[in-house]
Amino acid sequence: MTLQEILHKLEGVTGSGNQYTAKCPAHNDEHASLSISSGVDGRILLHCHAGCDATNIVAAMGLTMRDLYPPEEAPTAKQGKNIVAIYPYTDTEGKLLAQKIRYDNKSFSWRRPAGQDKWEYKRGNTKVLYNLPEVIAGDPIFIVEGEKDCETLRKIGLTATTAPDGAGSKSKWDNSFNEFFSGKTVIIIPDNDKSGHELAKAAADSIQGVAESVKLIDLSEAVPNLPEHADISDIAAWKSHDELEALLNSLIQNTPEYTGSASRTEQPEKYKGKKLLVKKLSLIEPRRAEYLLFPYLPKGRLCVIAGVSGSTKTWLTLYFASIISKAGTFITDNVFTKRIPGVVIYQTKENDYETDIRPRLDTLKANNENIFTIEERYEDGSSASPLSLTDKRIKEVLEEHHPQLLVFDPLQSYLGENVDMHKANEVRPILDSLADLAKEYQCTIVIVSHMSKMTTASALDRILGTSDLRNAARSIIIVGNDPNDQNRRVFTHAKNSLGELGQSVAYHIDTSAGGVVIDGFCDLEPDDVVKAKQDGSRNKPSVCRDEAINLLQEMLGEPGYCRLEDIQAAAAARGITSPTLYRAKRELFLKSLSIGYNPKTTWWLFPGADEKKVKEGFKHDV
């Protein structure tokens, strides 16, 4: 409907042009407290200063929310294709990869840089999340359906992202996005339609187990009679920033964590009628944990060695293998350490055995008679299927060769087909089975893992894959760089479920002196050795947020309140953006208080501040 058609349904209308006031039909209104205007996209915007919800207002007029939208019109040749928005897609460091362009006829196109001031109107291989650098730095993260919705949430200080293809008929959630949500709180807000909810559920199923928590929000729970296809930007057009923030907070608080749709499996027929053995713990003999290399590699347990690219984690793993193979010495050995040469099985699909693995082991002076690899072919020369962690042939090899150490480098190369390393329900059973094999054959099984580029996350949270990998491992070693010496590497002990953590050990690589040369113990922590270079770029958001917090504390001062208009002016003078200001507001738990109408004055208050004094001061000013 048009603005004039809406005005004809109201009483006490005054105003002109694009701004009107009228009596609100949703309550007994004697002061014309309803503001009516037209948005830039033709939508009718309603706001009752007495607090009536937009859905109740339109219902009182005998309309629906859809009536606030302009009639759908097909684009014409005269209408052309004028750009209304440009959305940049970047890599993790903020380098521009491509731009998605939205036109006034609601169509989209892509372009990518093609030299200085030139564009190639092709998308290319752009498969990244929108707003990626802020996603890496932020927590919580909101996943919405479209770049416009991301920008809507950005205005109230929230970090939001979207998949580049929305929820079209051919769209699906790409599991490669999952690493950026590791250990974070994720809130998914789909559009109010079937395709939006389907994509949101697919994303929730995929992210669950990677993220710390996932919530799937239904906007119609907060806005009755919400039109089909409506999104968070539509709701934002009907509400102020503070009202939108309050609505989202209420939805998040009242929405339970997403748990997926896994159902109980029926007991197999061969087990029916049998009872599980229940055993008293008093009948279980306690024993001390034993170690291959104290305290980093416990015997008969599942362990992880993780590191960023170039951290020399393969060198370190081969160094451990060489010690086992020849009963060599280790930095934590003492006079009571007894070690005999043991068998090692080393599986890798990232390094070549002839040109990489064997030369390194020779440099390390390993006993290569004791180091084996399982080839993907049979003894008669015929090809075998690719080896995976669920392969029954692993148990056969353990039974025949009795290795002390079995290495899989890297994890994703051995998960098997159709297994998503970011899904806990797919990965955890595999890890549990592997841990059972380690215990049964008293073989230490090491999984070598890469780490994500999320430089603001903790070292453990950066290990690629589902969080169940770090939960299942009994010991985790993090390998990285010494921030004070670019030529030195450090392995740190991030987890030990069986005892105290080992001290960090510094080393360097020198092929003329035996490969891995141990420099000694050091005090560096796991987070120290995997953090980003100190170029300052990663710290700017937190510095700005601290500055915004200081500003709010100064301006609210002793009375505990201040006009939002004054706060925004002061923030702009200091270069503090609106999103950062609203983040600081949330961290300080500030309240919002709106007084008057046409114009309305908004105040921010500390919790416990006297609202009566604010209102009295407002009346005095008026």
Short mmCIF file of C-alpha atoms in Angstrom, two decimals, residues 35 52 59 66 84 87 172 214 227 263 285 308 405-406 410 420 433 506-507 570 575:
data_model
loop_
_atom_site.label_atom_id
_atom_site.label_comp_id
_atom_site.label_asym_id
_atom_site.label_seq_id
_atom_site.Cartn_x
_atom_site.Cartn_y
_atom_site.Cartn_z
CA SER A 35 4.73 8.52 13.70
CA CYS A 52 2.55 -0.27 20.76
CA ALA A 59 -4.01 -5.31 12.92
CA ARG A 66 2.77 -7.16 4.20
CA VAL A 84 22.28 0.51 -4.51
CA TYR A 87 29.37 -5.73 -0.44
CA LYS A 172 23.70 -25.29 0.83
CA VAL A 214 24.40 -22.74 18.61
CA PRO A 227 4.96 -11.76 6.67
CA SER A 263 17.34 -40.00 17.23
CA GLU A 285 42.82 -52.10 39.95
CA VAL A 308 50.31 -23.66 12.21
CA LEU A 405 53.81 -45.38 18.10
CA LEU A 406 51.31 -44.96 15.24
CA PRO A 410 47.16 -35.15 8.90
CA ASP A 420 32.87 -34.19 7.88
CA SER A 433 37.21 -46.47 18.28
CA ALA A 506 62.55 -24.71 22.57
CA TYR A 507 64.40 -26.16 19.58
CA ALA A 570 31.65 12.56 21.42
CA GLY A 575 36.71 8.10 15.77
#
